[in-house]
XYZ file of C-alpha atoms in Angstrom:
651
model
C -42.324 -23.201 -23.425
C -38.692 -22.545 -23.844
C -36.333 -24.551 -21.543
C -33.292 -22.501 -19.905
C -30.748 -24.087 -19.429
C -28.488 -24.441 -16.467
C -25.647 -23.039 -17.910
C -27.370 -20.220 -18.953
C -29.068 -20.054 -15.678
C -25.624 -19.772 -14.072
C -24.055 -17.426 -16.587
C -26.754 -14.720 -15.815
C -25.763 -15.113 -11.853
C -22.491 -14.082 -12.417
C -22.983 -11.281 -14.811
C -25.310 -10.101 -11.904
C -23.019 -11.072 -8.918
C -20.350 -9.208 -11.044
C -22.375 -6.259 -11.952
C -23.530 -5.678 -8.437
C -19.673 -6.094 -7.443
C -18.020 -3.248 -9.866
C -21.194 -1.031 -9.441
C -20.453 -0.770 -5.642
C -16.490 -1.075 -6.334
C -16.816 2.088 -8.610
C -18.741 3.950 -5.862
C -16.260 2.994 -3.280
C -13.298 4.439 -6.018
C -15.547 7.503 -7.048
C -13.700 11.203 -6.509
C -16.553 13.079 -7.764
C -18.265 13.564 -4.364
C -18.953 16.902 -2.759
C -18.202 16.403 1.192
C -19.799 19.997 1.573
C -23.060 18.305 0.060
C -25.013 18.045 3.569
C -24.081 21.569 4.436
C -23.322 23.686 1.905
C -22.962 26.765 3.898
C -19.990 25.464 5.204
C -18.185 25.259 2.084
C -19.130 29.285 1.457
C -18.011 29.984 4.784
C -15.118 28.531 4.540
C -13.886 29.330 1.329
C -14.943 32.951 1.879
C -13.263 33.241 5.012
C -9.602 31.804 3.434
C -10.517 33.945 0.717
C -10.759 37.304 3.023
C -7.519 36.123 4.820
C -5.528 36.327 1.821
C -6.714 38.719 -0.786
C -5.602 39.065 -4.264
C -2.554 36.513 -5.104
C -0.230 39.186 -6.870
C 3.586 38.924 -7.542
C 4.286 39.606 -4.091
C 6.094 36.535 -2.175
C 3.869 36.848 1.130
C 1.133 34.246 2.139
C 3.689 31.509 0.331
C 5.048 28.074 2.673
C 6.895 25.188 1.185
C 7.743 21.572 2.411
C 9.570 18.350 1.429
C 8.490 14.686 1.999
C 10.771 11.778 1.546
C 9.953 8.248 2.399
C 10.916 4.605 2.852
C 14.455 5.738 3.131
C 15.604 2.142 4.173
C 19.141 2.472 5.643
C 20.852 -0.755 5.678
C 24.108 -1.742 6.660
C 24.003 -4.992 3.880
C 23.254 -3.638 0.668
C 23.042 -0.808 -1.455
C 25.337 1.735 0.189
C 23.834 4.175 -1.896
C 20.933 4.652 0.218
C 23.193 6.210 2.576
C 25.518 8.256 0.856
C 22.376 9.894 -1.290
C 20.644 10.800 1.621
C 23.718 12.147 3.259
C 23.517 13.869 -0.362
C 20.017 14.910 0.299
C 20.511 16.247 3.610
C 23.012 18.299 2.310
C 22.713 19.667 -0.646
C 18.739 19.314 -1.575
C 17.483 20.541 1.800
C 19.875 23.020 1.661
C 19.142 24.205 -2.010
C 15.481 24.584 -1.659
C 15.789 25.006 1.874
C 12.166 24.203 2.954
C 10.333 24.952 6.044
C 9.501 21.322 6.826
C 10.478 18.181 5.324
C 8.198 15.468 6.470
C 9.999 11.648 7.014
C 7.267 9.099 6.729
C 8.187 6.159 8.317
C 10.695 3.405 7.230
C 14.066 5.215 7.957
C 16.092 2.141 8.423
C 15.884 -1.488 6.505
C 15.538 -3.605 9.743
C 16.046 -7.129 7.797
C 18.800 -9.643 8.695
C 21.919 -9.901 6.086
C 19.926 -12.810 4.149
C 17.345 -10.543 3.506
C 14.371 -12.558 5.453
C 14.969 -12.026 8.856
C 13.935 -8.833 10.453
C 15.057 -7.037 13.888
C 16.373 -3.532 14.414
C 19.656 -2.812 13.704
C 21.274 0.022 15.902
C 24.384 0.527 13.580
C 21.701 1.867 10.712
C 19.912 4.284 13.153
C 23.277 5.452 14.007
C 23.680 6.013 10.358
C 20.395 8.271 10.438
C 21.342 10.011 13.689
C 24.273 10.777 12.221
C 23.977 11.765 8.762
C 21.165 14.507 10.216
C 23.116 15.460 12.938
C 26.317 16.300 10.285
C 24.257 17.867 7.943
C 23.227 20.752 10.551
C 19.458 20.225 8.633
C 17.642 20.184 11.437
C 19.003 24.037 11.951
C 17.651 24.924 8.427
C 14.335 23.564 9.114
C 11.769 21.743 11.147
C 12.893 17.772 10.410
C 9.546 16.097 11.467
C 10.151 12.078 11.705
C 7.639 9.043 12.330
C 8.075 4.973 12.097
C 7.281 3.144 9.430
C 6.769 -1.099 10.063
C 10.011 -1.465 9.299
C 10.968 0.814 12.155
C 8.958 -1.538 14.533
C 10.308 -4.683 13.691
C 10.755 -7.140 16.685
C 9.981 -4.298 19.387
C 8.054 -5.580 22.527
C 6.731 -2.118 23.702
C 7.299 1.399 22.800
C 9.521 1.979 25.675
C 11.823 -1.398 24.812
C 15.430 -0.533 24.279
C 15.604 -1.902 21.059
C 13.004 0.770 19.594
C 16.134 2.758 18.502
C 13.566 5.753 17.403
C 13.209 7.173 20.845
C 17.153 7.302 20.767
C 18.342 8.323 17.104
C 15.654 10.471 15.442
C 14.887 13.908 15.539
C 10.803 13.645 16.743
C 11.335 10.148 18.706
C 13.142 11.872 22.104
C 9.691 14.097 22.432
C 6.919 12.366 20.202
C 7.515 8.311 20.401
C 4.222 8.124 18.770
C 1.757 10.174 16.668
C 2.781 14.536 17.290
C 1.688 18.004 16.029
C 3.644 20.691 14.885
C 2.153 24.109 13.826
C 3.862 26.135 11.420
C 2.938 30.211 12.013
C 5.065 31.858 8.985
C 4.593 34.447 5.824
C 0.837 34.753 7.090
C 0.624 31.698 7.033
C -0.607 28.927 10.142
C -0.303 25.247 9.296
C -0.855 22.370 12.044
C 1.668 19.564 10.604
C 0.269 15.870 11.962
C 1.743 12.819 12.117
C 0.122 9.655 12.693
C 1.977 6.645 14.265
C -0.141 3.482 13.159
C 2.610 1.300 14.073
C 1.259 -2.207 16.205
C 2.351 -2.660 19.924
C 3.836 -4.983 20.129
C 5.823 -4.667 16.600
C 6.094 -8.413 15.271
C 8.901 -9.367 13.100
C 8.103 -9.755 9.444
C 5.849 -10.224 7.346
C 2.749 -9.937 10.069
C 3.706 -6.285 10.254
C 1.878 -4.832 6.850
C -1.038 -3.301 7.924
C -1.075 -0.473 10.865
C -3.330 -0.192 13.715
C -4.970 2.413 16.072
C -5.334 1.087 19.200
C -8.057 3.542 21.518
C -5.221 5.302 23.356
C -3.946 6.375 20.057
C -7.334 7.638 18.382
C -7.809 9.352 21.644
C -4.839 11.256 21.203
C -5.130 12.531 17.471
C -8.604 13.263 18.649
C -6.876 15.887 20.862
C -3.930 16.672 18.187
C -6.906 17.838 15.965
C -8.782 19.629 17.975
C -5.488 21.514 19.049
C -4.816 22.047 14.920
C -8.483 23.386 14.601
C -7.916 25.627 17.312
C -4.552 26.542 15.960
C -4.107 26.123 12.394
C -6.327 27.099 9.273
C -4.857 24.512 7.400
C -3.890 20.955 8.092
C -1.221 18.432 6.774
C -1.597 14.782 7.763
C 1.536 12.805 7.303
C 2.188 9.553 8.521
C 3.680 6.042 6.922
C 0.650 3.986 6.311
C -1.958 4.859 3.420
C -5.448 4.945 5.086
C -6.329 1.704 3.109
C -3.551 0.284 5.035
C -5.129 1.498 8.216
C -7.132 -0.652 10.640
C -8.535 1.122 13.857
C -9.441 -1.085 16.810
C -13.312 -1.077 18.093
C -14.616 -0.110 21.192
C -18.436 0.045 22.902
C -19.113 -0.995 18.817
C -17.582 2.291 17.717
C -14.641 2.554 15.219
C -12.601 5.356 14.392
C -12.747 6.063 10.247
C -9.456 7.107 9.716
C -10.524 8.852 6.254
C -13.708 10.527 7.906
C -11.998 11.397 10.769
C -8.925 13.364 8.575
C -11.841 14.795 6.510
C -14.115 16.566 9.121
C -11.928 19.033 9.784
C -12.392 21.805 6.881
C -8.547 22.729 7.455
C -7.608 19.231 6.013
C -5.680 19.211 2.545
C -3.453 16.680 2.686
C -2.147 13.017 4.010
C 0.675 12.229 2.817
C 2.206 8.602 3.306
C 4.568 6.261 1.713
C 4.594 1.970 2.370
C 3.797 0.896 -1.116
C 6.688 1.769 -2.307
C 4.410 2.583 -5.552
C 4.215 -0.910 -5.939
C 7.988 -1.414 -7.265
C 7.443 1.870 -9.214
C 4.893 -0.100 -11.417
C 1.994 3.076 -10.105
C 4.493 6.094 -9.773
C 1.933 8.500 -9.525
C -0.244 6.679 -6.465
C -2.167 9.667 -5.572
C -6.827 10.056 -5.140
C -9.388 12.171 -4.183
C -10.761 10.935 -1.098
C -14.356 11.196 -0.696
C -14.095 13.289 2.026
C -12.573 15.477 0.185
C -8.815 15.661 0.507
C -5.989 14.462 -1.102
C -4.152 11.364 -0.534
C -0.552 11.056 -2.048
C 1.732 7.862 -1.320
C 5.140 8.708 -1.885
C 7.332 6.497 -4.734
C 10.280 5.214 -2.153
C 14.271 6.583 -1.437
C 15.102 3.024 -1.384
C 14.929 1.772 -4.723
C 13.766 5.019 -6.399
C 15.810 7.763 -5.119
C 12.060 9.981 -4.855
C 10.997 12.853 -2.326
C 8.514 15.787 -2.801
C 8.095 19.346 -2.771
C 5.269 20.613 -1.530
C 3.656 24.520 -1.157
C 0.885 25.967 0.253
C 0.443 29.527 -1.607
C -2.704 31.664 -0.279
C -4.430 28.483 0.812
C -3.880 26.302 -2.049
C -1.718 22.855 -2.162
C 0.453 21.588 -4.868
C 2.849 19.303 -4.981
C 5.267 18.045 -7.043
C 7.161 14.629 -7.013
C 10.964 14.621 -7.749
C 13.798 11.934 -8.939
C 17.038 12.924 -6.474
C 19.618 15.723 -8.518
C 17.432 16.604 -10.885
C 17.915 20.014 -11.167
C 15.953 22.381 -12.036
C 13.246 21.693 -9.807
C 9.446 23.325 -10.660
C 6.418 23.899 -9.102
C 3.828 26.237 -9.881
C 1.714 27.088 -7.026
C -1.068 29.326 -9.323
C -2.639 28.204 -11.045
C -3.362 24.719 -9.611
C -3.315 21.617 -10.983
C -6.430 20.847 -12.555
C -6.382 17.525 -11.023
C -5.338 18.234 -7.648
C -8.011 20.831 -6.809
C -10.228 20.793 -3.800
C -13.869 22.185 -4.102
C -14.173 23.480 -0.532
C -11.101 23.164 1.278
C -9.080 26.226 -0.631
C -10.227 29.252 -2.164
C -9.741 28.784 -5.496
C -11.986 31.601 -6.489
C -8.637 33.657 -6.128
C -6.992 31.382 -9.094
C -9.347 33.344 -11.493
C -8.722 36.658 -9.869
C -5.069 36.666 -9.153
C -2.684 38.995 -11.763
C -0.022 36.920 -11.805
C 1.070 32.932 -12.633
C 3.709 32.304 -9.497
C 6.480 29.442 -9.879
C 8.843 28.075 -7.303
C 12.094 27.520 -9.667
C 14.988 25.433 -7.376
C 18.425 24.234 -8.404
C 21.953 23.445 -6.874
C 23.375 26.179 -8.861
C 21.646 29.751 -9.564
C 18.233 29.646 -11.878
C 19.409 31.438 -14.985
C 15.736 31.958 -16.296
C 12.241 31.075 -15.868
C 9.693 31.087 -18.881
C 6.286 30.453 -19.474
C 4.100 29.646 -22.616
C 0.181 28.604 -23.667
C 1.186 26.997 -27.000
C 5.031 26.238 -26.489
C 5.539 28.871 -29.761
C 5.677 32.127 -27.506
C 7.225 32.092 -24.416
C 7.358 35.444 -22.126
C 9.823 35.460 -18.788
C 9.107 35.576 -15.793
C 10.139 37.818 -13.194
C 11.425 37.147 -9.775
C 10.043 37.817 -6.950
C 11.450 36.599 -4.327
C 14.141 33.919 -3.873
C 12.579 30.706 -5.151
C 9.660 33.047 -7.105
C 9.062 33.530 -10.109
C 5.721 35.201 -11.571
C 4.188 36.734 -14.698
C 1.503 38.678 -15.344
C -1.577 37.124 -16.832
C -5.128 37.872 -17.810
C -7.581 34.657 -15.962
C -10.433 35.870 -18.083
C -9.043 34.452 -21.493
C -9.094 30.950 -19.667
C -12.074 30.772 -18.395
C -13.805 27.846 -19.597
C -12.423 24.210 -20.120
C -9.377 22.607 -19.329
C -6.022 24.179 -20.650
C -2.365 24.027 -20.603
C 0.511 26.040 -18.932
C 4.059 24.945 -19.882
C 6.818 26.164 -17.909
C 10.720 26.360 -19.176
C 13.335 26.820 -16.198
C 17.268 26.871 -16.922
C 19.942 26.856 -14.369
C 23.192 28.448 -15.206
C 24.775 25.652 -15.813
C 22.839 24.878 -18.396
C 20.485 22.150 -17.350
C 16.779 22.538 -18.282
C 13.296 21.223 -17.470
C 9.739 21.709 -19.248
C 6.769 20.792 -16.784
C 3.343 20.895 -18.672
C 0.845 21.940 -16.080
C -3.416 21.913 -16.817
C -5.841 23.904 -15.089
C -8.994 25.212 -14.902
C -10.881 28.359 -13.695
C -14.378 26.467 -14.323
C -14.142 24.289 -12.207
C -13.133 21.370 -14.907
C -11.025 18.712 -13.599
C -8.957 15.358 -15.169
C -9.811 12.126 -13.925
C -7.207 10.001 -11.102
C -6.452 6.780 -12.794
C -8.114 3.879 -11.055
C -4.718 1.508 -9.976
C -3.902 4.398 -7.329
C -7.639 4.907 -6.281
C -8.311 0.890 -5.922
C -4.511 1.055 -3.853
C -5.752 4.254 -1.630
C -9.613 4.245 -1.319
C -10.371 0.368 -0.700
C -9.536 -1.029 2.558
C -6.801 -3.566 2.532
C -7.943 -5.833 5.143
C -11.394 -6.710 3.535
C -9.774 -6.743 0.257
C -7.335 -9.306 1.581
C -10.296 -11.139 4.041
C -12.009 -11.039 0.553
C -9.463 -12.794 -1.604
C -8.916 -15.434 0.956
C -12.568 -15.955 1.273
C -12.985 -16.489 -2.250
C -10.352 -18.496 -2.481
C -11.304 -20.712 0.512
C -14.746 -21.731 -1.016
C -12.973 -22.979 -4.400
C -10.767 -25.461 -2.546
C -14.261 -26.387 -0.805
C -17.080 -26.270 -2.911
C -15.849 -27.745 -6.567
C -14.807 -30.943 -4.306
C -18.223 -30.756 -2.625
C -20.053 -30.472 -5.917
C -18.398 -33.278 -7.833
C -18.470 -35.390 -4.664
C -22.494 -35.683 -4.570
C -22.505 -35.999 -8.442
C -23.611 -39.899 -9.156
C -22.044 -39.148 -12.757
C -18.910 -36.718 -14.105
C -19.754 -33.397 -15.622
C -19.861 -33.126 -19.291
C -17.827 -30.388 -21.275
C -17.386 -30.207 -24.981
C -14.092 -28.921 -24.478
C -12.096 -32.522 -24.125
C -9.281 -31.567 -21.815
C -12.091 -29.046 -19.519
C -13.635 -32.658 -19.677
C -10.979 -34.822 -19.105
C -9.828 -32.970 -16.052
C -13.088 -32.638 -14.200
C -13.272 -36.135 -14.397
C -10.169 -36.850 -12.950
C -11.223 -34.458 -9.791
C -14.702 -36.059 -9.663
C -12.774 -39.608 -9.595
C -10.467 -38.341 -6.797
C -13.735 -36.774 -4.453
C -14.660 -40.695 -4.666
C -11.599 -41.586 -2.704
C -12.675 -40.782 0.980
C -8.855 -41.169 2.299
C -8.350 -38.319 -0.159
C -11.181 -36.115 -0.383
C -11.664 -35.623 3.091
C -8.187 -34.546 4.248
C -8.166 -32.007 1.690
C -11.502 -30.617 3.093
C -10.756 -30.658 6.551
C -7.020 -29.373 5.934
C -8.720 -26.283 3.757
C -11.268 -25.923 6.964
C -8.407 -26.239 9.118
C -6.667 -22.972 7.725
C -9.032 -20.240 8.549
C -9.960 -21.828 12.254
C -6.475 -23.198 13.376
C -3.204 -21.641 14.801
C -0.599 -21.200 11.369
C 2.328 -20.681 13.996
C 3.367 -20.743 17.440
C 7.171 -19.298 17.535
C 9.006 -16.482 18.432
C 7.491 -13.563 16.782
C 9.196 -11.296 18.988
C 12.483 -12.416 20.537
C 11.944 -13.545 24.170
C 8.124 -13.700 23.446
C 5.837 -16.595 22.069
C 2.748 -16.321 19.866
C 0.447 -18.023 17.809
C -0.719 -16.636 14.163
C -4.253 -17.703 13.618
C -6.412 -16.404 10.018
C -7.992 -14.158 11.710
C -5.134 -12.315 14.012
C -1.849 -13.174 16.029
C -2.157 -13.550 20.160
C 1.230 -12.466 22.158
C 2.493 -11.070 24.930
C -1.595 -11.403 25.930
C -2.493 -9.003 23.318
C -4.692 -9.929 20.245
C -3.412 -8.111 17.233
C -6.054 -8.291 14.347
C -3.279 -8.341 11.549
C -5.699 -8.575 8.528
C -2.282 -9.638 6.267
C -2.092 -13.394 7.238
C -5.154 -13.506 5.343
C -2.638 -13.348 1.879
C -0.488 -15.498 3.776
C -3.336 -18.227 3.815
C -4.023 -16.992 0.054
C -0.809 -17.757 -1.191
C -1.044 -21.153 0.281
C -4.155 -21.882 -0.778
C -3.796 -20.696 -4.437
C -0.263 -21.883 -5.121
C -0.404 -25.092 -2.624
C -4.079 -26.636 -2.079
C -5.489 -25.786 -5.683
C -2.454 -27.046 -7.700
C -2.459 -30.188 -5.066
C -6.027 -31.429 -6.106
C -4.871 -31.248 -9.899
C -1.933 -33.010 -8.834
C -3.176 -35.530 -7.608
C -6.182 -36.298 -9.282
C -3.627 -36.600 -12.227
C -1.369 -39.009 -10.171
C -5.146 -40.716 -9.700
C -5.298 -41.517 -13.478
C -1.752 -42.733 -12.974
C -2.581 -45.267 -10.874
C -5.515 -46.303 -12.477
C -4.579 -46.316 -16.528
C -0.545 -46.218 -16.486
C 0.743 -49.443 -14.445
C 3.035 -50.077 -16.846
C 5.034 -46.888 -16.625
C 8.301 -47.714 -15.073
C 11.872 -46.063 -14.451
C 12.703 -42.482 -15.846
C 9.471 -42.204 -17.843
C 7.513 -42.939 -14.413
C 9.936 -40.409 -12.891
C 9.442 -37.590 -15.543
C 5.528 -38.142 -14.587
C 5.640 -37.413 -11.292
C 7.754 -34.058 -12.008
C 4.262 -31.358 -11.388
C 4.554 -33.031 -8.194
C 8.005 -32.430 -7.286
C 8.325 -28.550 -8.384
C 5.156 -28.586 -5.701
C 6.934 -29.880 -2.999
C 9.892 -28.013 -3.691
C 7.758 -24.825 -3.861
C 6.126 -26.308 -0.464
C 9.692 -26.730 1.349
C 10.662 -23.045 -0.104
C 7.784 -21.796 2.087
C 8.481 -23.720 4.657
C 12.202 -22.711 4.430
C 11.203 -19.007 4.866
C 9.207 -19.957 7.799
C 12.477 -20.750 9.346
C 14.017 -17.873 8.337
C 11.787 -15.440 9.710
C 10.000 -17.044 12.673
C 13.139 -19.462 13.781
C 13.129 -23.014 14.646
C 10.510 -23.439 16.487
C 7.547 -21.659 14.427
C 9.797 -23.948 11.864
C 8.281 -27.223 13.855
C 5.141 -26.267 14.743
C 3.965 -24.346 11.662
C 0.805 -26.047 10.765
C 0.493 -24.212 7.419
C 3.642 -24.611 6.313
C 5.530 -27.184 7.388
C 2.835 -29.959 8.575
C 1.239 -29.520 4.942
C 4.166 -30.820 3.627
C 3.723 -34.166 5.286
C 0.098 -34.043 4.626
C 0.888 -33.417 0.634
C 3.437 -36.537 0.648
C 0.883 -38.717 2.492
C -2.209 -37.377 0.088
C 0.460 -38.523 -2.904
C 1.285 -41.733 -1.548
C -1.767 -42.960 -1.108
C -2.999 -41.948 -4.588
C -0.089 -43.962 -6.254
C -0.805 -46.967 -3.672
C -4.134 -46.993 -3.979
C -5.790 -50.824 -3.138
C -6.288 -52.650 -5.881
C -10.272 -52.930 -4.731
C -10.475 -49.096 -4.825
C -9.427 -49.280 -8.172
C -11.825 -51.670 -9.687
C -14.368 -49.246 -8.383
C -12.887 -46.208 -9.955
C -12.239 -48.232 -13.101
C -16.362 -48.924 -12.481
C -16.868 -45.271 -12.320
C -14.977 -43.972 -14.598
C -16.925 -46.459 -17.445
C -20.461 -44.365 -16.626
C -21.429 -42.390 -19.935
C-alpha cells in the first residue's frame, strides 16, 4: 500500500484551491459572453431597428456626433502649475479645434490635498481656478460642458448642501445637477441620453477612506428614473461618471442591491461608461479599457494630472469609437467605419452596416488646417481621401474583399504645418475580434471591495494560523532547506512564550473587530474607522478601503514583527555575549520596523489630526505594543530560558 505523504497531501489542496480560484477568476474576467443569449430576438430587433434608422453609411456627413472626455484634472494651487495653464490650453485651443458636441469631465477637477501633500480639504482658490478658466474660455458656448465630482471633489464635505462643497458654486453642472444628471443630445439624426453618475459618499471623509464610491437608495432611485427618461428619449446611451464600476459599492435595502454593471447593461441603448480614478495606475495600464459582460464597454480614462490625456469620442450611424489622446498632439485621428475590431458590440450597434457601407469615414483634427488624409491595406499604396465635411474624411471601398478574418487599415493624416500621424486600425466584417488584455479586465470587471475584504482576509489568517499551528506542535517542523528550518524554529520557540504569543494573536484579532480611529474625519465632526466601515455624523459608511489599510499593517507590520522577534528570541537565548555596537547592529531589522511603524503613525497625524493621532489603535498603540513585545523578548527570565534552551535540544 503506498503511503502519501503529508506534504503531498497538502500540495494537491492547493493546486485544487488554486485551480478552483483562477477557473472562477477567468469567468468573472471573461468578455466573450452574449448578453442577448436569453433573448435573442432582442438583439435582431434591435440591431434591425438602428439599422432601418440609419441606412447605408455613405460619404455623406449626416447621422455623425462626436465628444471629448478628460479626467482627474487635479487643479492645485501647490504644485505643478502646469495643470492649470494646459487646461486653460485645452479649453482653448483643443475644444475649440475639434470643437465637439460634449466633452464629458469625470470627476476630480481640483487636487483637494493640503500643501504637504497628506492632508486633504477643499480648497476654494482651485475651484476658482476651474470656474474661471471655463468661464474665459467661452467653452461652454461651443458646447455642452457636462461636469461631475470625483473623491477628490468630496473631500472633508459634511453634506451635499455644506458650503464648503465648492461644486454647487464653481462648475458648470453643480448649480442644477449637485449629484448624478441626464442630458440628451438630439443632433445630425442623431438622439443620445448623456448620464452621469455621482457615486460620491455623504458625508465625504477626508483622505484616504474616500476610494471607493457608494450609492446610497435615494441615489439608485434616481438613475432608475434618469434611465427610464434616456429609454424613453434616447436610442443610445453614454454613462459617464468618476468611479469604475469595480470601484462601485451600492448600499442594500429589503436584501436587494442595485448591480451597477447589470443595471447600465439592461438598457439595449447602453454603449458606453466612461470613468477615470485609477489614474491608469501611474500610467503603468494606459489602455484600461473591457468588455463587460453585459455587454458594453468600459473605458477608464489615463489622468490630466500627471499625463496630460483626454478622449475623443464619435458615435457614427450607431457605432462607438473612441480614441485616447496625449494633449497637442496634432493631428488627431479617428476612424468611425470601420470599427475597431476590439471595441465592437454584438447587439448594441448595427454593425451589419460596416460590411455594407461604400465608404471608410475618418474624423482628421488639428490646430492648424489638415493638409491631407490617406489611407492604405499594406502601407505600399496609399489612395486619399476625400472630404466630406469639416472634420470628414472618406474613401470609397469594396467590404466584400475583407470579409473574413481580422485585417488592417492604416491611416496617414498631415496638417499643413507639416506634422504627421499613422494610426493602424484592425477590423473585422466576420465578426472576429482581438482579445482585452487581462490587467485592465482584473482592474474593471472584479469588484474592489471583495478583492480588498479578500486580501485582508488572507492575510489575517497567516498572522493567525502559522502561530496556532506551531503553538500545538510538541516538536519543531523539519525542512531540508536549513535556513526554511532554522527560521520555523525560531517562530515555534517564540509561540512557547505565552507573554508573546498571545498578544500577537489577540492584537491580529483585535484589527478586524476593533475601532482603528476615532478623530476628526470631517472637520467639526467625530468618527470612528472600524475594518469593516467608518460611523459619523450617525451614518455608517461601508468604506470597503480600510480593509488595505489593515493589509498594509498587517503585511508590512505584524508579519515582519513575528520574524523580528523570534530572531531577537535566539538573541536572547544563544548571543549573551554580544555587547556594544555589534549588539546594536543586531537589533537594526528592528529599528527600520519601528521607524516604518512611527512613519505610519506620522501620516495618521497628518491626515486625521491630533486626536485620531492619540487614539489610533492601529497605528499608534501598536507601536507601544511592538516595543513592549521586543522588550520582553530581550529580557526574557532566565527560567523561561532554560526551558526554551530545553526545547530547542528536541531532535
Amino acid at each position: 500500500m503506498m503511503i502519501v505523504s503529508k506534504a503531498t497531501i497538502s500540495l494537491v489542496c492547493l493546486l485544487l484551491i488554486a485551480s478552483i480560484f483562477m477557473a472562477n477568476l477567468l469567468n468573472i474576467i471573461a468578455t466573450d459572453h452574449n448578453f442577448f443569449t436569453e433573448d435573442k430576438g432582442a438583439e435582431i430587433n434591435y440591431t434591425r431597428y438602428l439599422g432601418k434608422k440609419y441606412s447605408q453609411i455613405t460619404d455623406k456627413g449626416h447621422n455623425l456626433i462626436w465628444f471629448l472626455q478628460i479626467s482627474d484634472i487635479h487643479l492645485s494651487i501647490f504644485r505643478d502649475p502646469g495643470r492649470i495653464s494646459q487646461f486653460q490650453q485645452f479649453c482653448d485651443n483643443t475644444v475649440k479645434s475639434i470643437n465637439p458636441m460634449v466633452v464629458l469631465a469625470t470627476g476630480d477637477l481640483t487636487d483637494a490635498k493640503t500643501k504637504d501633500n497628506m492632508g486633504s480639504s477643499q480648497v476654494q482658490r482651485e475651484w476658482i481656478y476651474y470656474h474661471n478658466i471655463i468661464k474665459e474660455s467661452g467653452v461652454t458656448g461651443k458646447t455642452v460642458w457636462l461636469d461631475i465630482r470625483g473623491n477628490h471633489d468630496n473631500f472633508n464635505i459634511r453634506t451635499i448642501n455644506a458650503q464648503e462643497n465648492y461644486f454647487r458654486n464653481y462648475s458648470v453642472q453643480g448649480v442644477t445637477h449637485p449629484k448624478s444628471y441626464i442630458h440628451i443630445l438630439n443632433t445630425n439624426g442623431l438622439r443620445v441620453a448623456f448620464i452621469g453618475i455621482d457615486a460620491c459618499p455623504d458625508p465625504g471623509i477626508r483622505r484616504p477612506f474616500n476610494f471607493i464610491g457608494i450609492l446610497d437608495i435615494s441615489e439608485q432611485q434616481h438613475l432608475q428614473k434618469l434611465k427610464l427618461e434616456a429609454e424613453a428619449s434616447a436610442d443610445h446611451i453614454v454613462w459617464f461618471g468618476h468611479y469604475p464600476t469595480s470601484c462601485i459599492l451600492s448600499l442594500e435595502k429589503d436584501s436587494q442591491r442595485l448591480n451597477i454593471r447589470q443595471f447600465i447593461g439592461n438598457s439595449k441603448g447602453s454603449q458606453v461608461y466612461a470613468c477615470g480614478h485609477l489614474h491608469a495606475m501611474g500610467g503603468l495600464v494606459p489602455r484600461m479599457y473591457t468588455l463587460q459582460q453585459r455587454g458594453f464597454l468600459e473605458l477608464e480614462l489615463g489622468d490630466w494630472k500627471d499625463n496630460r490625456m483626454y478622449r475623443l469620442a464619435a458615435i457614427d450611424h450607431g457605432i462607438f469609437s473612441f480614441v485616447d489622446q496625449k494633449h497637442v498632439t496634432w493631428p488627431v485621428v479617428l476612424i468611425t467605419n470601420p470599427k475597431h475590431a476590439q471595441y465592437a458590440m454584438p447587439g448594441r450597434e448595427p454593425l451589419h452596416l460596416i460590411s455594407e457601407s461604400t465608404h471608410i469615414r475618418i474624423l482628421a483634427f488639428s490646430d492648424v488646417n489638415i493638409d491631407s488624409v490617406q489611407v492604405s491595406f499594406d502601407k505600399i499604396n496609399w489612395l486619399n481621401c476625400n472630404l466630406s465635411e469639416k472634420p470628414l474624411y472618406v474613401c470609397e471601398w469594396q467590404p466584400y474583399v475583407f470579409e473574413s478574418g481580422v485585417h488592417y487599415l492604416h491611416v496617414l493624416a498631415m496638417d499643413e504645418i507639416g506634422r504627421k500621424v499613422i494610426v493602424e486600425h484592425p477590423f473585422s466584417l466576420d465578426g472576429s475580434n482581438l482579445k482585452f488584455n487581462i490587467t485592465p479586465r482584473i482592474l474593471l470587471m472584479l469588484d474592489a471591495g471583495t478583492v480588498f475584504q479578500t486580501i485582508f482576509g488572507t492575510l489575517l489568517m497567516l498572522n493567525v494560523l502559522p502561530l496556532v499551528v506551531l503553538r500545538v506542535q510538541r516538536r519543531p517542523p523539519k525542512y531540508r532547506r536549513k535556513i526554511a528550518h532554522k527560521i520555523f524554529r525560531r517562530i515555534w520557540l517564540l509561540t512557547k512564550i505565552d507573554r508573546i504569543f498571545y498578544p500577537l494573536i489577540l492584537y491580529a484579532l483585535y484589527i478586524p473587530f476593533g475601532p482603528w480611529i476615532i478623530g476628526e474625519l470631517i472637520d467639526g465632526y467625530i468618527g470612528v474607522v472600524f475594518a469593516w466601515g467608518i460611523l459619523i455624523k450617525g451614518s455608517f459608511l461601508p468604506e470597503p478601503f480600510t480593509y488595505m489599510y489593515g493589509s498594509v499593517q498587517l503585511l508590512f507590520v505584524h508579519i515582519p514583527l513575528v520574524f523580528i522577534l523570534a530572531y531577537c528570541l535566539e538573541m536572547r537565548l544563544f548571543g549573551q555575549s554580544i555587547r556594544g555596537m555589534k549588539r546594536m547592529l543586531k537589533n537594526l531589522p528592528f529599528i527600520f520596523l519601528l521607524s516604518i511603524q512611527l512613519l505610519l503613525a506620522y501620516f495618521y497625524w497628518l491626515e486625521y489630526g491630533t486626536m485620531a493621532f492619540l487614539f489610533g489603535p492601529l497605528r499608534t498603540w501598536s507601536v507601544f505594543l511592538n516595543i513592549l513585545l521586543w522588550y520582553k523578548t530581550l529580557t526574557l527570565p532566565q527560567e523561561y530560558c532554560r526551558q526554551l534552551m530545553k526545547l530547542n535540544d528536541l531532535e
